[in-house]
Every structure is written in structure tokens, then in C-alpha cells.
mmCIF file of C-alpha atoms in Angstrom:
data_model
loop_
_atom_site.group_PDB
_atom_site.id
_atom_site.type_symbol
_atom_site.label_atom_id
_atom_site.label_comp_id
_atom_site.label_asym_id
_atom_site.label_seq_id
_atom_site.Cartn_x
_atom_site.Cartn_y
_atom_site.Cartn_z
ATOM 1 C CA VAL A 86 70.358 -23.409 -53.076
ATOM 2 C CA VAL A 87 68.225 -23.959 -49.733
ATOM 3 C CA SER A 88 69.321 -26.459 -47.707
ATOM 4 C CA THR A 89 66.483 -29.037 -46.398
ATOM 5 C CA GLN A 90 67.533 -27.898 -42.891
ATOM 6 C CA SER A 91 66.948 -24.060 -43.453
ATOM 7 C CA THR A 92 63.466 -24.953 -44.525
ATOM 8 C CA GLY A 93 62.793 -26.822 -41.421
ATOM 9 C CA GLU A 94 64.060 -23.983 -39.216
ATOM 10 C CA LYS A 95 62.219 -21.560 -40.698
ATOM 11 C CA LYS A 96 58.737 -23.483 -40.632
ATOM 12 C CA LYS A 97 59.813 -23.887 -36.797
ATOM 13 C CA ARG A 98 60.307 -20.384 -36.476
ATOM 14 C CA GLU A 99 57.196 -19.707 -37.972
ATOM 15 C CA GLU A 100 54.989 -22.238 -35.953
ATOM 16 C CA GLU A 101 56.893 -20.616 -32.831
ATOM 17 C CA GLN A 102 55.507 -17.320 -33.961
ATOM 18 C CA LYS A 103 52.101 -18.608 -34.548
ATOM 19 C CA LYS A 104 52.029 -20.240 -31.042
ATOM 20 C CA ARG A 105 53.134 -16.919 -29.297
ATOM 21 C CA GLU A 106 50.612 -14.959 -31.521
ATOM 22 C CA GLU A 107 47.709 -17.205 -30.139
ATOM 23 C CA GLU A 108 49.205 -16.923 -26.457
ATOM 24 C CA GLU A 109 48.988 -13.249 -27.031
ATOM 25 C CA LYS A 110 45.244 -13.115 -28.067
ATOM 26 C CA LYS A 111 44.396 -15.607 -25.367
ATOM 27 C CA LYS A 112 45.774 -13.628 -22.711
ATOM 28 C CA GLN A 113 44.216 -10.348 -24.078
ATOM 29 C CA GLU A 114 40.780 -12.142 -24.583
ATOM 30 C CA GLN A 115 41.323 -13.068 -20.851
ATOM 31 C CA LYS A 116 42.097 -9.673 -19.892
ATOM 32 C CA ARG A 117 38.982 -8.533 -22.140
ATOM 33 C CA LEU A 118 36.964 -10.692 -19.921
ATOM 34 C CA GLU A 119 38.065 -9.849 -16.622
ATOM 35 C CA GLU A 120 37.965 -6.257 -17.354
ATOM 36 C CA GLU A 121 34.076 -6.680 -18.733
ATOM 37 C CA LYS A 122 33.435 -8.962 -15.320
ATOM 38 C CA LYS A 123 34.546 -6.232 -13.238
ATOM 39 C CA ALA A 124 32.469 -3.372 -14.907
ATOM 40 C CA GLN A 125 29.862 -5.690 -14.917
ATOM 41 C CA GLU A 126 30.248 -5.980 -11.300
ATOM 42 C CA GLU A 127 30.639 -2.371 -10.664
ATOM 43 C CA LEU A 128 27.765 -1.743 -12.475
ATOM 44 C CA ARG A 129 25.949 -4.326 -10.511
ATOM 45 C CA LYS A 130 27.451 -2.691 -7.159
ATOM 46 C CA LYS A 131 26.302 0.812 -7.947
ATOM 47 C CA GLY A 132 22.693 -0.682 -9.015
ATOM 48 C CA ALA A 133 22.511 -2.236 -5.390
ATOM 49 C CA GLN A 134 23.707 1.075 -3.956
ATOM 50 C CA LEU A 135 21.105 3.210 -6.065
ATOM 51 C CA GLU A 136 18.417 0.734 -5.041
ATOM 52 C CA GLU A 137 19.419 0.572 -1.583
ATOM 53 C CA LYS A 138 19.204 4.567 -1.595
ATOM 54 C CA LYS A 139 15.965 4.317 -3.185
ATOM 55 C CA LEU A 140 14.668 2.032 -0.942
ATOM 56 C CA GLU A 141 15.857 4.338 2.264
ATOM 57 C CA SER A 142 14.097 7.087 0.346
ATOM 58 C CA LEU A 143 11.042 5.038 0.138
ATOM 59 C CA ARG A 144 10.880 4.045 3.913
ATOM 60 C CA ALA A 145 11.392 7.789 5.025
ATOM 61 C CA PHE A 146 8.419 8.437 2.853
ATOM 62 C CA TRP A 147 6.424 5.508 4.154
ATOM 63 C CA HIS A 148 7.091 6.032 7.813
ATOM 64 C CA ARG A 149 6.046 9.093 9.182
ATOM 65 C CA SER A 150 3.975 10.513 12.155
ATOM 66 C CA PRO A 151 0.818 12.682 10.567
ATOM 67 C CA PRO A 152 -0.873 15.459 12.613
ATOM 68 C CA ASP A 153 -3.732 13.979 14.568
ATOM 69 C CA TYR A 154 -6.807 16.316 14.148
ATOM 70 C CA ARG A 155 -9.470 14.332 15.838
ATOM 71 C CA PRO A 156 -11.366 15.896 18.803
ATOM 72 C CA GLN A 157 -9.915 15.992 22.129
ATOM 73 C CA LEU A 158 -12.846 13.707 23.437
ATOM 74 C CA CYS A 159 -11.956 11.124 20.732
ATOM 75 C CA LYS A 160 -8.411 11.068 22.056
ATOM 76 C CA GLU A 161 -9.421 10.903 25.768
ATOM 77 C CA ARG A 162 -11.912 8.077 24.728
ATOM 78 C CA GLN A 163 -9.114 6.289 23.147
ATOM 79 C CA ALA A 164 -6.988 6.806 26.396
ATOM 80 C CA GLU A 165 -9.959 5.633 28.397
ATOM 81 C CA ARG A 166 -10.370 2.568 26.332
ATOM 82 C CA ASN A 167 -6.297 1.441 26.452
ATOM 83 C CA LYS A 168 -6.729 1.969 30.396
ATOM 84 C CA THR A 169 -9.595 -0.511 30.530
ATOM 85 C CA ASP A 170 -8.657 -3.132 27.737
ATOM 86 C CA GLN A 171 -4.889 -2.894 28.776
ATOM 87 C CA GLN A 172 -4.290 -2.971 25.219
ATOM 88 C CA ASN A 173 -6.184 -6.209 24.923
ATOM 89 C CA HIS A 174 -7.843 -6.264 21.495
ATOM 90 C CA THR A 175 -8.839 -9.827 20.985
ATOM 91 C CA LYS A 176 -12.578 -8.969 21.945
ATOM 92 C CA TYR A 177 -12.692 -7.066 18.724
ATOM 93 C CA PRO A 178 -13.398 -8.553 15.436
ATOM 94 C CA THR A 179 -10.510 -9.055 12.718
ATOM 95 C CA ILE A 180 -9.990 -6.653 9.512
ATOM 96 C CA SER A 181 -9.648 -7.801 6.292
ATOM 97 C CA VAL A 182 -8.194 -4.447 4.066
ATOM 98 C CA VAL A 183 -8.725 -4.793 0.257
ATOM 99 C CA ILE A 184 -6.907 -2.027 -1.682
ATOM 100 C CA CYS A 185 -7.436 -1.992 -5.458
ATOM 101 C CA PHE A 186 -4.409 -0.137 -7.625
ATOM 102 C CA LEU A 187 -3.715 0.768 -10.994
ATOM 103 C CA ASN A 188 -0.274 2.114 -11.653
ATOM 104 C CA GLU A 189 -0.167 3.504 -7.953
ATOM 105 C CA THR A 190 3.359 4.805 -7.399
ATOM 106 C CA GLU A 191 5.394 2.933 -5.096
ATOM 107 C CA GLU A 192 5.645 6.109 -2.506
ATOM 108 C CA LEU A 193 1.838 6.353 -2.068
ATOM 109 C CA LEU A 194 0.852 2.776 -2.257
ATOM 110 C CA GLY A 195 3.707 2.132 0.114
ATOM 111 C CA ARG A 196 2.472 4.547 2.711
ATOM 112 C CA THR A 197 -0.888 3.373 2.580
ATOM 113 C CA VAL A 198 0.354 -0.142 3.546
ATOM 114 C CA VAL A 199 2.870 0.924 6.073
ATOM 115 C CA SER A 200 0.462 3.046 7.875
ATOM 116 C CA LEU A 201 -2.379 0.446 8.174
ATOM 117 C CA ILE A 202 0.322 -1.888 9.548
ATOM 118 C CA GLU A 203 1.903 0.686 12.113
ATOM 119 C CA ARG A 204 -1.418 1.994 13.129
ATOM 120 C CA THR A 205 -3.765 -1.014 13.518
ATOM 121 C CA PRO A 206 -3.557 -3.449 16.537
ATOM 122 C CA PRO A 207 -1.972 -6.643 15.162
ATOM 123 C CA GLU A 208 -4.774 -8.863 16.869
ATOM 124 C CA VAL A 209 -7.441 -6.903 14.731
ATOM 125 C CA LEU A 210 -5.413 -6.667 11.256
ATOM 126 C CA LYS A 211 -5.977 -10.175 9.873
ATOM 127 C CA GLU A 212 -4.539 -9.230 6.300
ATOM 128 C CA ILE A 213 -4.130 -6.666 3.692
ATOM 129 C CA ILE A 214 -5.080 -7.611 0.324
ATOM 130 C CA LEU A 215 -3.896 -5.555 -2.582
ATOM 131 C CA VAL A 216 -5.547 -6.138 -5.673
ATOM 132 C CA ASP A 217 -3.143 -5.533 -8.873
ATOM 133 C CA ASP A 218 -5.842 -4.629 -11.766
ATOM 134 C CA PHE A 219 -2.950 -5.579 -14.503
ATOM 135 C CA SER A 220 -0.802 -2.513 -13.289
ATOM 136 C CA THR A 221 2.667 -2.144 -15.063
ATOM 137 C CA ILE A 222 3.816 -0.388 -11.799
ATOM 138 C CA LYS A 223 4.213 -3.220 -9.184
ATOM 139 C CA ALA A 224 3.976 -3.156 -5.523
ATOM 140 C CA HIS A 225 7.315 -2.854 -3.860
ATOM 141 C CA PRO A 226 8.584 -6.259 -2.981
ATOM 142 C CA GLU A 227 9.751 -4.728 0.428
ATOM 143 C CA LEU A 228 5.983 -4.504 1.049
ATOM 144 C CA LEU A 229 5.436 -7.906 0.246
ATOM 145 C CA LYS A 230 7.887 -9.270 3.273
ATOM 146 C CA ASN A 231 5.049 -8.631 5.614
ATOM 147 C CA PRO A 232 3.169 -11.961 5.878
ATOM 148 C CA LYS A 233 -0.041 -10.061 6.394
ATOM 149 C CA VAL A 234 0.223 -8.435 2.869
ATOM 150 C CA LYS A 235 -1.480 -10.339 -0.070
ATOM 151 C CA VAL A 236 -1.360 -9.828 -3.818
ATOM 152 C CA LEU A 237 -3.826 -10.999 -6.170
ATOM 153 C CA TYR A 238 -2.638 -10.116 -9.416
ATOM 154 C CA ASN A 239 -5.922 -9.509 -12.067
ATOM 155 C CA LYS A 240 -5.106 -11.020 -15.339
ATOM 156 C CA LYS A 241 -6.599 -8.372 -17.302
ATOM 157 C CA ARG A 242 -8.147 -4.673 -16.657
ATOM 158 C CA GLU A 243 -11.185 -5.806 -14.592
ATOM 159 C CA GLY A 244 -12.059 -2.058 -13.142
ATOM 160 C CA LEU A 245 -12.608 -1.163 -9.727
ATOM 161 C CA ILE A 246 -15.665 -2.894 -8.531
ATOM 162 C CA ARG A 247 -14.910 -6.195 -10.208
ATOM 163 C CA ALA A 248 -11.437 -5.992 -8.581
ATOM 164 C CA ARG A 249 -12.965 -5.106 -5.390
ATOM 165 C CA VAL A 250 -15.252 -8.052 -5.608
ATOM 166 C CA TYR A 251 -12.089 -10.509 -6.408
ATOM 167 C CA GLY A 252 -10.373 -9.010 -3.250
ATOM 168 C CA ALA A 253 -13.339 -9.678 -0.895
ATOM 169 C CA ASP A 254 -14.124 -13.171 -1.936
ATOM 170 C CA ILE A 255 -10.810 -14.352 -1.051
ATOM 171 C CA ALA A 256 -11.059 -12.015 2.243
ATOM 172 C CA THR A 257 -10.705 -14.030 5.765
ATOM 173 C CA GLY A 258 -11.366 -11.532 8.061
ATOM 174 C CA ASP A 259 -14.610 -10.501 9.863
ATOM 175 C CA VAL A 260 -14.979 -7.483 8.811
ATOM 176 C CA ILE A 261 -14.124 -6.040 5.456
ATOM 177 C CA VAL A 262 -12.689 -2.533 4.847
ATOM 178 C CA PHE A 263 -12.000 -1.159 1.221
ATOM 179 C CA LEU A 264 -9.506 1.597 0.808
ATOM 180 C CA ASP A 265 -8.149 3.618 -1.728
ATOM 181 C CA SER A 266 -4.417 3.082 -2.841
ATOM 182 C CA HIS A 267 -3.397 6.899 -1.780
ATOM 183 C CA VAL A 268 -4.599 7.158 1.785
ATOM 184 C CA GLU A 269 -2.978 7.050 4.958
ATOM 185 C CA ALA A 270 -4.279 5.027 8.086
ATOM 186 C CA GLY A 271 -5.065 7.830 11.170
ATOM 187 C CA TRP A 272 -4.383 7.346 14.707
ATOM 188 C CA ASP A 273 -6.722 4.615 16.478
ATOM 189 C CA TRP A 274 -8.727 4.719 12.833
ATOM 190 C CA ALA A 275 -9.631 1.007 13.414
ATOM 191 C CA ILE A 276 -11.299 0.448 16.969
ATOM 192 C CA PRO A 277 -14.152 3.246 16.370
ATOM 193 C CA HIS A 278 -15.357 1.307 13.274
ATOM 194 C CA LEU A 279 -15.335 -1.833 14.837
ATOM 195 C CA GLU A 280 -17.387 -0.511 17.873
ATOM 196 C CA GLU A 281 -19.999 0.722 15.541
ATOM 197 C CA ILE A 282 -20.167 -2.277 13.876
ATOM 198 C CA MET A 283 -20.309 -4.466 16.838
ATOM 199 C CA LYS A 284 -23.297 -2.619 17.984
ATOM 200 C CA ASP A 285 -25.421 -3.199 14.913
ATOM 201 C CA TYR A 286 -24.038 -5.684 12.329
ATOM 202 C CA ARG A 287 -25.902 -4.054 9.452
ATOM 203 C CA THR A 288 -23.874 -0.766 10.125
ATOM 204 C CA VAL A 289 -21.487 0.256 7.170
ATOM 205 C CA THR A 290 -19.088 2.574 8.712
ATOM 206 C CA VAL A 291 -17.443 5.608 6.801
ATOM 207 C CA PRO A 292 -14.329 7.651 8.257
ATOM 208 C CA ILE A 293 -14.071 11.509 8.322
ATOM 209 C CA ILE A 294 -11.353 12.068 5.508
ATOM 210 C CA ASP A 295 -8.656 14.537 6.013
ATOM 211 C CA ILE A 296 -6.798 15.779 3.137
ATOM 212 C CA ILE A 297 -3.335 14.983 1.744
ATOM 213 C CA LYS A 298 -2.024 17.953 -0.579
ATOM 214 C CA GLU A 299 -0.600 16.587 -3.633
ATOM 215 C CA VAL A 300 2.271 18.369 -4.150
ATOM 216 C CA THR A 301 3.707 18.603 -0.226
ATOM 217 C CA HIS A 302 2.083 15.521 1.084
ATOM 218 C CA GLU A 303 1.215 17.714 4.132
ATOM 219 C CA VAL A 304 -1.974 16.731 6.134
ATOM 220 C CA ASP A 305 -5.103 19.023 6.563
ATOM 221 C CA GLY A 306 -7.781 18.602 8.809
ATOM 222 C CA VAL A 307 -11.135 18.900 7.417
ATOM 223 C CA ASP A 308 -14.148 21.033 8.725
ATOM 224 C CA LEU A 309 -16.148 18.516 10.850
ATOM 225 C CA ARG A 310 -19.649 20.222 10.415
ATOM 226 C CA TYR A 311 -19.813 18.241 6.957
ATOM 227 C CA LYS A 312 -21.731 15.315 6.231
ATOM 228 C CA GLY A 313 -22.152 13.127 2.975
ATOM 229 C CA ILE A 314 -25.061 13.502 0.460
ATOM 230 C CA PHE A 315 -26.022 12.993 -3.386
ATOM 231 C CA ASP A 316 -26.832 16.084 -5.189
ATOM 232 C CA GLU A 317 -29.523 16.118 -7.557
ATOM 233 C CA ARG A 318 -27.024 14.480 -10.151
ATOM 234 C CA LEU A 319 -26.390 11.610 -8.040
ATOM 235 C CA ILE A 320 -22.995 12.900 -7.269
ATOM 236 C CA PHE A 321 -21.698 12.395 -3.881
ATOM 237 C CA GLN A 322 -20.921 15.759 -2.181
ATOM 238 C CA TRP A 323 -20.195 17.252 1.571
ATOM 239 C CA LEU A 324 -22.576 19.552 2.703
ATOM 240 C CA GLN A 325 -22.077 21.375 5.830
ATOM 241 C CA ASP A 326 -24.404 20.940 8.510
ATOM 242 C CA HIS A 327 -24.946 24.042 10.632
ATOM 243 C CA ASN A 328 -26.910 22.059 13.691
ATOM 244 C CA ARG A 329 -23.495 20.658 14.748
ATOM 245 C CA THR A 330 -21.417 22.316 17.015
ATOM 246 C CA GLU A 331 -17.810 21.885 18.658
ATOM 247 C CA LYS A 332 -19.390 20.348 21.721
ATOM 248 C CA SER A 333 -20.777 17.445 19.362
ATOM 249 C CA PHE A 334 -17.826 16.796 17.200
ATOM 250 C CA HIS A 335 -16.733 13.866 18.728
ATOM 251 C CA LEU A 336 -20.064 11.945 18.025
ATOM 252 C CA ASN A 337 -20.870 9.631 15.423
ATOM 253 C CA TYR A 338 -23.677 10.080 13.075
ATOM 254 C CA ASN A 339 -26.046 8.712 10.486
ATOM 255 C CA SER A 340 -25.497 9.766 7.094
ATOM 256 C CA PRO A 341 -27.719 9.341 4.100
ATOM 257 C CA ALA A 342 -24.551 8.715 1.696
ATOM 258 C CA MET A 343 -21.078 7.780 1.980
ATOM 259 C CA PRO A 344 -18.152 8.501 -0.431
ATOM 260 C CA GLY A 345 -17.026 5.393 -2.523
ATOM 261 C CA GLY A 346 -13.326 4.813 -1.614
ATOM 262 C CA LEU A 347 -13.368 3.884 2.248
ATOM 263 C CA TYR A 348 -15.599 2.530 4.136
ATOM 264 C CA ALA A 349 -16.272 -0.888 6.528
ATOM 265 C CA PHE A 350 -18.724 -3.512 7.050
ATOM 266 C CA ILE A 351 -19.150 -6.904 8.354
ATOM 267 C CA VAL A 352 -19.209 -10.501 6.351
ATOM 268 C CA SER A 353 -22.555 -12.115 7.198
ATOM 269 C CA GLY A 354 -22.905 -15.138 5.126
ATOM 270 C CA GLY A 355 -23.489 -15.280 1.203
ATOM 271 C CA THR A 356 -21.129 -13.885 -0.922
ATOM 272 C CA ASN A 357 -19.490 -10.488 -0.025
ATOM 273 C CA LEU A 358 -21.165 -8.589 -2.892
ATOM 274 C CA GLU A 359 -24.520 -10.030 -1.635
ATOM 275 C CA SER A 360 -23.509 -9.104 1.790
ATOM 276 C CA MET A 361 -22.879 -5.410 0.533
ATOM 277 C CA ILE A 362 -26.203 -5.354 -1.670
ATOM 278 C CA TRP A 363 -27.984 -6.522 1.845
ATOM 279 C CA ARG A 364 -26.702 -3.634 3.845
ATOM 280 C CA TRP A 365 -26.980 -0.841 1.245
ATOM 281 C CA THR A 366 -30.708 -1.628 1.273
ATOM 282 C CA SER A 367 -31.468 -2.491 4.922
ATOM 283 C CA GLY A 368 -28.530 -1.099 7.041
ATOM 284 C CA GLU A 369 -27.542 2.250 8.183
ATOM 285 C CA GLU A 370 -24.301 4.215 7.578
ATOM 286 C CA ARG A 371 -22.348 5.869 10.102
ATOM 287 C CA THR A 372 -19.842 8.600 9.666
ATOM 288 C CA LEU A 373 -17.247 8.682 12.251
ATOM 289 C CA ARG A 374 -15.650 11.275 13.855
ATOM 290 C CA CYS A 375 -13.320 9.497 16.247
ATOM 291 C CA HIS A 376 -12.092 7.564 12.640
#
């Protein structure tokens, strides 16, 4: 015989047991959530630490002092100009640098941008326009913190020439400089270009291009007796000019051809593309020693 009281006590014990089990489940779930949150926070911290180490590594790669292979007279000319101008560069035209890139590494693109910012007078450097030709590797956000750096994102792959035209169309500087995305601005690179263009607004200027080694990234100076030509296949080549001697290494000279990656010209009305075509047909190309 089972009494009603015994049945009630049993039911009460079962309910209490169920309640204890539910509370235990809640505690375990809460503990699991806290441990998961802690693990995510640790992962976030480790990720932030890795990102900071990566950024430190990138900064170390971006910021460096390359060797100066300019002829001695170029260095003396710069010192004399700085003494005369007292570092006042407002008399020179402003520059818009247009750089097109497609999946360029953060290291090389960053060094290109940082070297331009560090070695161009701020009064002269109007802007750096990066044209992203539908890349999967984007420009590092650290570069975009500088207000002079702008990015134009193409919605599809356009190719180098169209990408350059898009960049040139939004440029606001007096002079447009086209550069590759894996170069490094040398010492006093900008003013010699502007001086030549100020003498004749039709001039297109081209620098002497030192070599950055692919693996070690060391900079090698080039033989200053070379000038640009097109061979019988209409391919650009450097040809040694034996008439040039060390005494004339600092002098700029007319060139019958130029490499397509690095050159400067002044904007003079019409579209920038029309401006370029007009110069190629009626102006002159000057290769700069004191680049």
C-alpha cells in the first residue's frame, strides 16, 4: 500500500533533482561560454600581436636610406640650390604621382609610397594616386593614413594604360609622374625633373634607373654612359654612349626613347591622355642624371 504522502514526497524529490540538474547544466553552459570567450579573446590578442609584428617588419622594410649613386656634381648642385632657396620649394610646380598596381606585395608597394613621402619636398608633393587594377592584394591600411595617399579601385581588370589614364584624370597637381609600383625614390629626385619641365613645358623627363636586386633588395648603381633607344623590333633598350665621359655625367641630355614605367610631364589643358600624345609628337624627352 502506497500512501498519498509518499507519492507526493517522491514527486517533490524528483522535481528538486531535475531543478538541480538544470542549474548544473546552466553553470556548465555558462562556463563553456566564458571559456570560449576567453579563447576568442586570446586568439584576438595573438592576432593583434602578429599583425603588430608584421607591421613593424613592414615599417622596417619601408623605411631605409638607400645608397646615393648620383654624380658628385649633382650632390653639389643640390647643396647649392638648398642654400639659395633656403629649403623653400613653393616656386616649383606641384606633383601628382600615379602608381598602378596589380597584386603588388605590401613590402614593395609600401616602400615605393614611403620613399616618395620621405624624399619629396612636402610643398611639391600634391598627392600619390594608387590605382588598384582589381587586385586581390590590397594596399596596406597603414599607407592610407597619410592624407596625400589616395586609392582608386577599378571594378574590373583594365590593364596598365587605361589604369594610368584613370589615375591621371583625377590628378590635381601641375605635373604628373607615372611610376611603377616596385620602385624607390632616390635622393632629391623631384626637383631636377621640375627644373627641366619649367625650362620647356613640352618636355617629358625620364630618370636614370638604378637596379634593386630581386632577392636581397640591395641597390646597384648603373653605368651613366647609357641612353634609351628602340631597337629594330621597336623594343626599348639601353645603349652605351661612348662619347659621354665622367666629366659630363651630371648633365641631362635629350633621349630618342624612354622606358614606359617612369616619366614626368606637365598638364597643359585638354585631357591628360591628349596632353601625353601631344608631347610625344611635338616635345622632347630628357634623361636626367641628377634624378
